[in-house]
Amino acid sequence: MEAVYHAQETRGKADFGWLKSRHTFSFSSYYEPNRIQFGKLRVLNDDIVIGGKGFPPHPHENMEIVSIPLSGSLEHQDSEGNRSVIKAGEVQIMSAGTGIVHSEYNASPSEAVNFLQIWILPDKAGIAPRYEQKKFNVEDRLGKFQTVVSPEKESGGVWINQNVIFSLANGKRESEIDYIPKNESGGVYFFLISGSVEIEGKKLSARDGLGLPHSSKFEVHFLEDSELLAIDTPSS
């Protein structure tokens, strides 16, 4: 795997009035041949949906779909009978498997919801569809990485059908955290949700992405109070 840097302003964009979306990787009408995927990470969309609007029922299959609300609340309903509302501090995963139909709507009639929707290529195709969501204690990621998605059920994160680990960290200004990669044959994609950090000498601003091939560790220096997402993935 090769190192990649994706500045926030270079992301693809879509504006449908009710939906404003930024695409780190090729998605829908945005196509960039050098930005198809990083390891098993296929889609990283940064979506804002206005109050009372959302995505009507639509199908998916053989994809691991992770949603991370950053502000507001998102209502989910699917053909497996799952119906729930997820909020900031929670993480949702849907293994589409053999096929599932779901809808996503802003749970508020007036306030916008901002969430990350991330697609991961599955380890095994054709599994039974499944759904899971979990609330995490944000204080448990202060000054360290907190696992929120993992193929190991005992990790504390929601389960994913792929050897990919999602971790979130909140760092204070002028603090440092080391990230220890899990996949020796892959790499780590860092997505800065807010703030400013420096990783291995590369400065990132909010919504920038940086993918790095495997190393024994990555040093993260927080230039200001920041929230950082790390996606640890095997090679593609």
Coordinates of N, CA and C in Angstrom, one line a residue:
M1 N 0.8 -1.2 0.0 CA 0.0 0.0 0.0 C 0.9 1.2 0.0
E2 N 0.4 2.3 -0.7 CA 1.2 3.5 -0.8 C 0.5 4.6 0.1
A3 N 1.3 5.5 0.6 CA 0.7 6.6 1.3 C -0.1 7.5 0.4
V4 N -1.2 8.0 1.0 CA -2.1 8.9 0.2 C -2.5 10.1 1.2
Y5 N -2.7 11.2 0.6 CA -3.2 12.4 1.4 C -4.3 13.0 0.6
H6 N -5.5 13.2 1.3 CA -6.7 13.8 0.7 C -7.1 15.0 1.5
A7 N -6.7 16.2 1.0 CA -7.2 17.4 1.6 C -8.7 17.6 1.5
Q8 N -9.3 18.1 2.5 CA -10.7 18.2 2.6 C -11.4 18.9 1.4
E9 N -10.7 19.9 0.8 CA -11.3 20.6 -0.3 C -11.2 19.9 -1.6
T10 N -10.4 18.8 -1.7 CA -10.3 18.0 -2.9 C -11.4 16.9 -3.0
R11 N -12.2 16.8 -1.9 CA -13.2 15.7 -1.9 C -14.3 16.0 -3.0
G12 N -14.9 15.0 -3.5 CA -16.1 15.1 -4.3 C -17.2 15.7 -3.6
K13 N -18.2 16.3 -4.3 CA -19.3 17.0 -3.6 C -20.6 16.7 -4.3
A14 N -21.7 16.8 -3.5 CA -23.0 16.7 -4.1 C -23.9 17.6 -3.2
D15 N -24.8 18.3 -3.9 CA -25.7 19.2 -3.2 C -27.1 19.1 -3.8
F16 N -28.0 18.4 -3.0 CA -29.3 18.2 -3.5 C -30.3 19.1 -2.8
G17 N -29.8 20.1 -2.0 CA -30.7 21.0 -1.2 C -30.9 20.3 0.1
W18 N -31.6 19.2 0.2 CA -31.9 18.5 1.4 C -30.6 17.8 1.9
L19 N -29.7 17.5 1.0 CA -28.5 16.7 1.3 C -27.3 17.4 0.8
K20 N -26.3 17.6 1.6 CA -25.0 18.1 1.2 C -24.0 17.0 1.6
S21 N -23.3 16.5 0.6 CA -22.4 15.3 0.9 C -21.0 15.6 0.3
R22 N -20.0 15.2 1.0 CA -18.6 15.3 0.5 C -18.0 13.9 0.5
H23 N -17.4 13.5 -0.6 CA -16.9 12.1 -0.9 C -15.4 12.1 -0.9
T24 N -14.8 11.4 0.1 CA -13.3 11.2 0.1 C -12.9 10.3 -1.0
F25 N -13.7 9.2 -1.3 CA -13.4 8.3 -2.3 C -14.5 8.3 -3.4
S26 N -14.2 7.8 -4.6 CA -15.2 7.8 -5.7 C -16.5 7.3 -5.3
F27 N -17.6 8.0 -5.6 CA -18.9 7.6 -5.2 C -19.9 8.3 -6.0
S28 N -20.9 7.5 -6.5 CA -22.0 8.1 -7.3 C -21.4 8.8 -8.5
S29 N -21.8 10.1 -8.7 CA -21.3 10.8 -9.9 C -19.9 11.3 -9.8
Y30 N -19.3 11.2 -8.6 CA -17.9 11.6 -8.4 C -17.0 10.4 -8.7
Y31 N -16.2 10.6 -9.7 CA -15.2 9.5 -10.0 C -13.8 10.0 -10.2
E32 N -12.9 9.5 -9.4 CA -11.5 9.8 -9.5 C -10.7 8.5 -9.5
P33 N -10.1 8.1 -10.6 CA -9.5 6.8 -10.6 C -8.4 6.6 -9.6
N34 N -7.8 7.6 -9.1 CA -6.8 7.5 -8.0 C -7.4 7.4 -6.6
R35 N -8.7 7.5 -6.5 CA -9.4 7.6 -5.2 C -10.5 6.6 -5.2
I36 N -10.2 5.3 -5.5 CA -11.2 4.3 -5.5 C -11.4 3.7 -4.1
Q37 N -10.3 3.3 -3.5 CA -10.3 2.7 -2.1 C -8.9 2.8 -1.5
F38 N -8.9 2.5 -0.2 CA -7.7 2.4 0.5 C -7.8 1.1 1.3
G39 N -7.1 0.0 0.9 CA -7.3 -1.3 1.5 C -8.7 -1.7 1.3
K40 N -9.4 -2.1 2.3 CA -10.8 -2.5 2.3 C -11.8 -1.4 2.4
L41 N -11.2 -0.2 2.7 CA -12.1 1.0 2.8 C -12.5 1.5 1.4
R42 N -13.8 1.5 1.2 CA -14.3 1.8 -0.2 C -15.0 3.2 -0.3
V43 N -15.7 3.6 0.8 CA -16.5 4.8 0.8 C -16.3 5.5 2.1
L44 N -16.1 6.8 2.1 CA -16.1 7.6 3.3 C -16.8 9.0 2.9
N45 N -18.1 9.0 3.2 CA -19.0 10.1 2.9 C -19.3 10.9 4.2
D46 N -19.2 12.2 4.0 CA -19.5 13.2 5.1 C -20.8 13.9 4.7
D47 N -21.9 13.5 5.3 CA -23.3 13.9 4.9 C -23.9 14.8 5.9
I48 N -24.6 15.8 5.4 CA -25.5 16.7 6.2 C -26.9 16.6 5.5
V49 N -27.9 16.2 6.4 CA -29.2 16.1 5.9 C -30.1 17.1 6.7
I50 N -30.9 17.9 6.0 CA -31.7 18.9 6.7 C -32.8 18.3 7.5
G51 N -33.5 19.0 8.4 CA -34.6 18.5 9.2 C -35.7 17.9 8.3
G52 N -36.2 16.7 8.7 CA -37.4 16.1 8.1 C -37.1 15.4 6.8
K53 N -35.9 15.4 6.3 CA -35.5 14.8 5.1 C -34.6 13.6 5.3
G54 N -34.4 12.8 4.2 CA -33.5 11.6 4.3 C -33.6 10.8 3.1
F55 N -33.0 9.6 3.2 CA -32.9 8.6 2.1 C -34.0 7.6 2.2
P56 N -34.9 7.6 1.2 CA -36.0 6.6 1.2 C -35.4 5.2 1.0
P57 N -36.3 4.2 1.2 CA -35.8 2.8 1.2 C -35.0 2.5 -0.1
H58 N -33.8 1.9 0.1 CA -33.0 1.5 -1.0 C -32.2 0.3 -0.6
P59 N -31.7 -0.5 -1.6 CA -31.1 -1.8 -1.3 C -29.6 -1.7 -1.2
H60 N -29.0 -2.7 -0.5 CA -27.6 -2.9 -0.5 C -27.3 -4.4 -0.4
E61 N -26.2 -4.8 -0.8 CA -25.8 -6.2 -0.6 C -24.2 -6.3 -0.5
N62 N -23.8 -7.3 0.2 CA -22.3 -7.6 0.3 C -21.5 -6.3 0.6
M63 N -21.8 -5.6 1.6 CA -21.1 -4.4 2.0 C -21.3 -4.2 3.5
E64 N -20.2 -3.8 4.2 CA -20.3 -3.5 5.6 C -20.4 -1.9 5.7
I65 N -21.5 -1.5 6.2 CA -21.9 -0.1 6.2 C -21.9 0.5 7.6
V66 N -21.0 1.4 7.9 CA -20.8 2.0 9.3 C -21.3 3.4 9.2
S67 N -22.1 3.8 10.2 CA -22.6 5.2 10.3 C -22.2 5.7 11.6
I68 N -21.6 6.9 11.6 CA -21.1 7.6 12.8 C -21.7 9.0 12.9
P69 N -22.7 9.2 13.6 CA -23.3 10.6 13.8 C -22.3 11.5 14.5
L70 N -22.2 12.7 13.9 CA -21.3 13.7 14.6 C -22.1 14.8 15.3
S71 N -23.3 15.1 14.8 CA -24.3 16.0 15.4 C -25.6 15.6 14.9
G72 N -26.6 15.8 15.8 CA -28.0 15.5 15.4 C -28.3 14.0 15.6
S73 N -29.4 13.6 15.0 CA -29.8 12.2 15.2 C -30.4 11.7 13.9
L74 N -30.2 10.4 13.7 CA -30.5 9.7 12.4 C -31.4 8.5 12.7
E75 N -32.6 8.4 12.0 CA -33.5 7.3 12.2 C -33.3 6.3 11.1
H76 N -33.1 5.0 11.5 CA -32.8 3.9 10.6 C -34.0 2.9 10.7
Q77 N -34.4 2.4 9.5 CA -35.4 1.3 9.4 C -35.0 0.4 8.3
D78 N -35.1 -0.9 8.5 CA -34.7 -1.8 7.4 C -35.7 -3.0 7.2
S79 N -35.4 -3.8 6.2 CA -36.3 -4.9 5.8 C -36.2 -6.1 6.8
E80 N -35.2 -6.1 7.7 CA -35.1 -7.1 8.7 C -35.9 -6.8 9.9
G81 N -36.6 -5.7 9.9 CA -37.4 -5.3 11.1 C -36.7 -4.4 12.1
N82 N -35.5 -4.0 11.8 CA -34.8 -3.1 12.7 C -35.3 -1.7 12.5
R83 N -35.5 -1.0 13.7 CA -35.8 0.4 13.6 C -35.3 1.1 14.8
S84 N -34.5 2.2 14.6 CA -33.8 2.8 15.8 C -33.4 4.2 15.4
V85 N -33.0 5.0 16.4 CA -32.4 6.3 16.2 C -31.0 6.3 16.8
I86 N -30.1 6.8 16.0 CA -28.7 6.9 16.5 C -28.3 8.4 16.6
K87 N -27.5 8.6 17.6 CA -27.1 10.0 17.9 C -25.5 10.1 18.0
A88 N -25.0 11.3 18.2 CA -23.6 11.5 18.4 C -23.2 10.7 19.6
G89 N -22.0 10.0 19.6 CA -21.6 9.1 20.6 C -21.9 7.7 20.4
E90 N -22.7 7.4 19.4 CA -23.1 6.1 19.0 C -22.5 5.7 17.7
V91 N -22.4 4.4 17.4 CA -21.9 3.9 16.1 C -22.8 2.8 15.7
Q92 N -23.2 2.8 14.4 CA -24.1 1.8 13.8 C -23.4 1.0 12.7
I93 N -23.6 -0.3 12.7 CA -23.1 -1.0 11.5 C -24.2 -1.9 11.0
M94 N -24.2 -2.0 9.6 CA -25.2 -2.9 8.9 C -24.4 -3.8 8.0
S95 N -24.4 -5.1 8.2 CA -23.8 -6.0 7.3 C -24.9 -6.3 6.2
A96 N -24.8 -5.8 5.0 CA -25.8 -6.0 4.0 C -25.9 -7.4 3.6
G97 N -24.8 -8.2 3.5 CA -24.8 -9.6 3.2 C -25.6 -9.9 1.9
T98 N -26.5 -10.9 2.1 CA -27.3 -11.4 0.9 C -28.3 -10.3 0.4
G99 N -28.5 -9.3 1.1 CA -29.4 -8.2 0.6 C -30.2 -7.6 1.7
I100 N -30.3 -6.3 1.8 CA -31.2 -5.7 2.8 C -31.6 -4.3 2.2
V101 N -32.8 -3.9 2.5 CA -33.4 -2.6 2.1 C -33.5 -1.8 3.4
H102 N -33.0 -0.5 3.3 CA -33.1 0.3 4.5 C -33.4 1.8 4.1
S103 N -33.8 2.5 5.1 CA -34.0 4.0 4.9 C -33.3 4.7 6.0
E104 N -32.9 5.9 5.7 CA -32.2 6.8 6.8 C -32.8 8.2 6.7
Y105 N -33.4 8.6 7.7 CA -34.0 10.0 7.8 C -33.5 10.7 9.0
N106 N -33.4 12.0 8.8 CA -33.1 12.9 9.9 C -34.3 12.7 10.9
A107 N -33.9 12.4 12.2 CA -35.0 12.2 13.2 C -35.6 13.5 13.7
S108 N -35.0 14.6 13.4 CA -35.5 15.9 13.8 C -36.2 16.6 12.6
P109 N -37.3 17.2 12.9 CA -38.0 18.0 11.8 C -37.4 19.3 11.4
S110 N -36.5 19.8 12.3 CA -35.9 21.1 12.1 C -34.4 21.2 12.1
E111 N -33.7 20.4 12.9 CA -32.3 20.5 13.0 C -31.6 19.5 12.1
A112 N -30.5 20.0 11.5 CA -29.7 19.1 10.6 C -29.0 18.0 11.3
V113 N -28.7 16.9 10.6 CA -27.9 15.8 11.1 C -26.7 15.7 10.3
N114 N -25.5 15.6 10.9 CA -24.2 15.4 10.2 C -23.7 14.0 10.6
F115 N -23.4 13.2 9.6 CA -22.9 11.9 10.0 C -21.9 11.4 8.9
L116 N -21.0 10.5 9.3 CA -20.1 9.9 8.4 C -20.7 8.5 8.1
Q117 N -20.8 8.2 6.8 CA -21.1 6.9 6.4 C -20.0 6.3 5.6
I118 N -19.5 5.1 6.1 CA -18.3 4.5 5.6 C -18.6 3.1 5.2
W119 N -18.2 2.7 4.0 CA -18.4 1.4 3.4 C -17.1 0.6 3.4
I120 N -17.2 -0.6 3.9 CA -16.0 -1.5 4.0 C -16.3 -2.8 3.1
L121 N -15.4 -3.2 2.3 CA -15.6 -4.4 1.5 C -15.6 -5.6 2.5
P122 N -16.5 -6.5 2.4 CA -16.6 -7.6 3.4 C -15.6 -8.7 3.2
D123 N -15.4 -9.4 4.3 CA -14.5 -10.6 4.2 C -15.1 -11.8 3.5
K124 N -16.4 -12.0 3.9 CA -17.1 -13.1 3.3 C -18.4 -12.6 2.6
A125 N -18.7 -13.0 1.4 CA -19.9 -12.6 0.7 C -21.1 -13.5 1.1
G126 N -22.3 -13.0 1.0 CA -23.4 -13.9 1.2 C -23.8 -14.3 2.6
I127 N -23.3 -13.5 3.6 CA -23.7 -13.8 5.0 C -25.1 -13.2 5.2
A128 N -25.7 -13.7 6.3 CA -27.1 -13.2 6.6 C -27.0 -11.7 7.0
P129 N -27.9 -10.9 6.6 CA -27.9 -9.5 7.0 C -27.9 -9.3 8.5
R130 N -27.3 -8.3 9.0 CA -27.3 -8.1 10.5 C -27.2 -6.6 10.7
Y131 N -27.6 -6.2 11.9 CA -27.6 -4.8 12.3 C -27.2 -4.7 13.8
E132 N -26.4 -3.7 14.1 CA -26.0 -3.5 15.5 C -25.7 -2.0 15.7
Q133 N -26.0 -1.5 16.8 CA -25.5 -0.1 17.2 C -25.2 -0.1 18.7
K134 N -24.3 0.8 19.0 CA -23.8 0.8 20.4 C -23.4 2.3 20.8
K135 N -23.7 2.6 22.0 CA -23.3 3.9 22.6 C -22.0 3.7 23.3
F136 N -21.1 4.7 23.0 CA -19.7 4.6 23.6 C -19.5 5.8 24.5
N137 N -18.8 5.6 25.6 CA -18.4 6.7 26.5 C -17.3 7.5 25.9
V138 N -17.6 8.7 25.6 CA -16.7 9.6 24.9 C -15.5 9.9 25.8
E139 N -15.6 9.8 27.1 CA -14.5 10.1 28.0 C -13.5 9.0 27.9
D140 N -13.9 7.8 27.4 CA -12.9 6.7 27.3 C -12.0 6.8 26.1
R141 N -12.2 7.9 25.3 CA -11.3 8.1 24.2 C -10.4 9.3 24.4
L142 N -10.5 9.9 25.5 CA -9.7 11.1 25.8 C -8.2 10.7 26.1
G143 N -7.4 11.2 25.1 CA -6.0 10.9 25.3 C -5.6 9.5 24.9
K144 N -6.5 8.8 24.2 CA -6.2 7.4 23.7 C -7.2 7.0 22.7
F145 N -6.9 5.9 22.0 CA -7.7 5.4 20.9 C -8.7 4.4 21.5
Q146 N -10.0 4.6 21.2 CA -11.1 3.7 21.7 C -11.6 2.9 20.5
T147 N -11.6 1.6 20.6 CA -12.1 0.8 19.5 C -13.6 0.8 19.5
V148 N -14.1 1.1 18.3 CA -15.6 1.2 18.1 C -16.1 0.2 17.1
V149 N -15.3 -0.3 16.2 CA -15.7 -1.3 15.3 C -14.5 -2.3 15.2
S150 N -14.9 -3.6 15.2 CA -13.8 -4.6 15.2 C -14.4 -6.0 14.8
P151 N -13.6 -6.9 14.2 CA -14.0 -8.3 14.0 C -13.9 -9.1 15.2
E152 N -13.3 -8.6 16.3 CA -13.2 -9.4 17.5 C -14.3 -8.9 18.5
K153 N -15.2 -9.8 18.8 CA -16.4 -9.4 19.6 C -16.1 -8.9 21.0
E154 N -14.9 -9.4 21.5 CA -14.6 -9.1 22.9 C -13.9 -7.7 22.9
S155 N -13.7 -7.0 21.8 CA -13.0 -5.7 21.8 C -13.8 -4.6 22.4
G156 N -15.1 -4.8 22.4 CA -16.0 -3.8 22.9 C -16.6 -3.0 21.8
G157 N -16.2 -3.1 20.6 CA -16.8 -2.4 19.5 C -17.9 -3.2 18.8
V158 N -18.6 -2.6 17.9 CA -19.6 -3.4 17.1 C -18.8 -4.3 16.2
W159 N -19.5 -5.4 15.9 CA -18.8 -6.4 15.0 C -18.9 -6.1 13.6
I160 N -17.8 -6.4 12.8 CA -17.7 -6.2 11.4 C -17.2 -7.5 10.7
N161 N -17.8 -7.7 9.5 CA -17.4 -8.9 8.7 C -16.2 -8.5 7.8
Q162 N -15.1 -8.2 8.5 CA -13.8 -7.9 7.8 C -12.8 -7.6 8.9
N163 N -11.5 -7.8 8.6 CA -10.5 -7.6 9.6 C -10.1 -6.1 9.6
V164 N -11.1 -5.3 9.9 CA -10.9 -3.8 9.9 C -11.3 -3.3 11.3
I165 N -10.5 -2.4 11.8 CA -10.7 -1.9 13.2 C -10.9 -0.3 13.0
F166 N -12.0 0.2 13.6 CA -12.2 1.6 13.7 C -11.9 2.0 15.1
S167 N -11.1 3.1 15.2 CA -10.8 3.7 16.6 C -11.0 5.2 16.5
L168 N -11.5 5.7 17.6 CA -11.7 7.2 17.8 C -10.8 7.7 18.9
A169 N -10.3 8.9 18.8 CA -9.5 9.5 19.8 C -9.8 10.9 19.9
N170 N -9.9 11.4 21.1 CA -10.0 12.9 21.4 C -8.7 13.3 22.1
G171 N -8.0 14.2 21.5 CA -6.7 14.7 22.1 C -6.7 16.2 22.4
K172 N -6.1 16.5 23.5 CA -6.0 17.9 23.9 C -4.8 18.6 23.2
R173 N -4.9 19.9 23.1 CA -3.8 20.6 22.4 C -2.4 20.3 23.1
E174 N -1.4 20.1 22.2 CA -0.1 19.8 22.6 C 0.1 18.4 23.2
S175 N -0.9 17.6 23.1 CA -0.7 16.2 23.6 C -0.3 15.3 22.5
E176 N 0.2 14.1 22.8 CA 0.6 13.1 21.8 C 0.1 11.7 22.1
I177 N -0.3 11.0 21.1 CA -0.8 9.6 21.2 C -0.1 8.8 20.1
D178 N 0.3 7.6 20.5 CA 0.8 6.6 19.5 C -0.3 5.7 19.1
Y179 N -0.4 5.5 17.7 CA -1.4 4.5 17.2 C -0.5 3.2 16.8
I180 N -0.9 2.1 17.3 CA -0.2 0.8 17.0 C -1.1 0.0 16.0
P181 N -0.6 -0.1 14.7 CA -1.4 -0.8 13.7 C -1.7 -2.2 14.0
K182 N -2.8 -2.8 13.6 CA -3.2 -4.2 13.8 C -2.9 -5.0 12.6
N183 N -3.0 -4.5 11.4 CA -2.9 -5.3 10.2 C -1.5 -5.1 9.6
E184 N -0.7 -6.1 9.7 CA 0.7 -6.0 9.2 C 0.8 -5.9 7.7
S185 N -0.1 -6.4 7.0 CA -0.1 -6.4 5.5 C -0.8 -5.2 5.0
G186 N -1.4 -4.4 5.8 CA -2.2 -3.3 5.3 C -1.7 -1.9 5.7
G187 N -2.6 -1.1 6.2 CA -2.3 0.3 6.5 C -3.4 0.9 7.4
V188 N -3.2 2.2 7.7 CA -4.2 2.9 8.5 C -4.6 4.2 7.8
Y189 N -5.9 4.4 7.7 CA -6.4 5.6 7.1 C -6.9 6.5 8.3
F190 N -6.3 7.7 8.4 CA -6.7 8.6 9.4 C -7.6 9.7 8.8
F191 N -8.7 9.9 9.5 CA -9.6 11.0 9.0 C -9.8 11.9 10.2
L192 N -9.5 13.2 10.0 CA -9.5 14.1 11.1 C -10.9 14.8 11.1
I193 N -11.7 14.5 12.2 CA -13.1 15.0 12.3 C -13.1 16.5 12.6
S194 N -12.2 16.8 13.6 CA -12.2 18.3 13.9 C -10.8 18.6 14.5
G195 N -10.4 19.8 14.4 CA -9.2 20.3 15.0 C -8.0 20.3 14.0
S196 N -6.8 20.0 14.6 CA -5.6 20.0 13.8 C -4.6 19.1 14.4
V197 N -4.0 18.2 13.6 CA -3.0 17.3 14.2 C -1.8 17.2 13.2
E198 N -0.8 16.5 13.7 CA 0.4 16.2 12.8 C 0.6 14.7 13.0
I199 N 0.7 14.0 11.9 CA 0.9 12.5 11.9 C 2.1 12.2 11.1
E200 N 3.2 11.7 11.7 CA 4.4 11.3 11.0 C 4.9 12.5 10.2
G201 N 4.8 13.7 10.7 CA 5.3 14.9 10.0 C 4.4 15.6 9.1
K202 N 3.2 15.0 8.9 CA 2.2 15.6 8.0 C 1.1 16.2 8.8
K203 N 0.9 17.5 8.5 CA -0.2 18.3 9.2 C -1.5 18.1 8.6
L204 N -2.5 17.8 9.4 CA -3.9 17.6 8.9 C -4.8 18.7 9.5
S205 N -5.7 19.2 8.7 CA -6.8 20.1 9.2 C -8.1 19.3 9.2
A206 N -9.1 19.9 9.7 CA -10.4 19.2 9.9 C -10.9 18.6 8.5
R207 N -11.3 17.4 8.5 CA -11.8 16.6 7.3 C -10.8 16.2 6.3
D208 N -9.5 16.4 6.6 CA -8.4 15.9 5.8 C -8.3 14.4 6.1
G209 N -7.8 13.6 5.1 CA -7.5 12.2 5.3 C -6.1 11.9 4.9
L210 N -5.5 10.9 5.6 CA -4.2 10.5 5.4 C -4.1 9.0 5.5
G211 N -3.7 8.3 4.5 CA -3.5 6.8 4.5 C -2.1 6.5 4.5
L212 N -1.7 5.6 5.4 CA -0.3 5.3 5.6 C -0.1 3.8 5.6
P213 N 0.9 3.2 4.9 CA 1.2 1.8 4.9 C 1.7 1.4 6.3
H214 N 1.6 0.1 6.6 CA 1.9 -0.4 7.9 C 3.3 0.0 8.4
S215 N 3.3 0.4 9.7 CA 4.5 0.7 10.4 C 4.4 0.2 11.8
S216 N 5.4 0.1 12.6 CA 5.3 -0.4 14.0 C 4.4 0.5 14.8
K217 N 4.4 1.8 14.5 CA 3.5 2.7 15.2 C 3.5 4.0 14.4
F218 N 2.4 4.8 14.7 CA 2.3 6.2 14.1 C 2.2 7.2 15.3
E219 N 3.0 8.2 15.2 CA 2.9 9.2 16.3 C 1.9 10.3 15.8
V220 N 1.0 10.6 16.7 CA 0.0 11.6 16.5 C 0.2 12.8 17.5
H221 N 0.5 13.9 16.9 CA 0.7 15.1 17.8 C -0.5 16.1 17.6
F222 N -1.2 16.4 18.6 CA -2.4 17.2 18.6 C -2.0 18.7 18.7
L223 N -2.2 19.4 17.6 CA -1.8 20.8 17.5 C -2.9 21.7 18.2
E224 N -4.1 21.2 18.3 CA -5.2 21.8 19.1 C -6.2 20.7 19.5
D225 N -7.1 21.0 20.3 CA -8.1 20.0 20.7 C -8.8 19.4 19.4
S226 N -8.7 18.1 19.3 CA -9.1 17.5 18.0 C -9.8 16.1 18.3
E227 N -10.6 15.7 17.3 CA -11.2 14.4 17.3 C -10.7 13.7 16.0
L228 N -10.2 12.4 16.2 CA -9.5 11.7 15.1 C -10.1 10.3 14.9
L229 N -10.3 9.9 13.7 CA -10.8 8.5 13.4 C -9.7 7.8 12.7
A230 N -9.4 6.6 13.1 CA -8.4 5.7 12.5 C -9.1 4.5 12.0
I231 N -8.9 4.1 10.7 CA -9.4 2.9 10.1 C -8.3 2.0 9.7
D232 N -8.1 0.9 10.4 CA -7.0 0.0 10.3 C -7.5 -1.1 9.4
T233 N -6.8 -1.2 8.2 CA -7.4 -2.1 7.2 C -6.3 -3.0 6.5
P234 N -6.7 -4.3 6.2 CA -5.8 -5.1 5.4 C -5.6 -4.4 4.0
S235 N -4.6 -4.9 3.2 CA -4.5 -4.4 1.9 C -5.7 -4.9 1.0
S236 N -5.8 -4.2 -0.1 CA -7.0 -4.5 -1.0 C -6.9 -5.8 -1.7

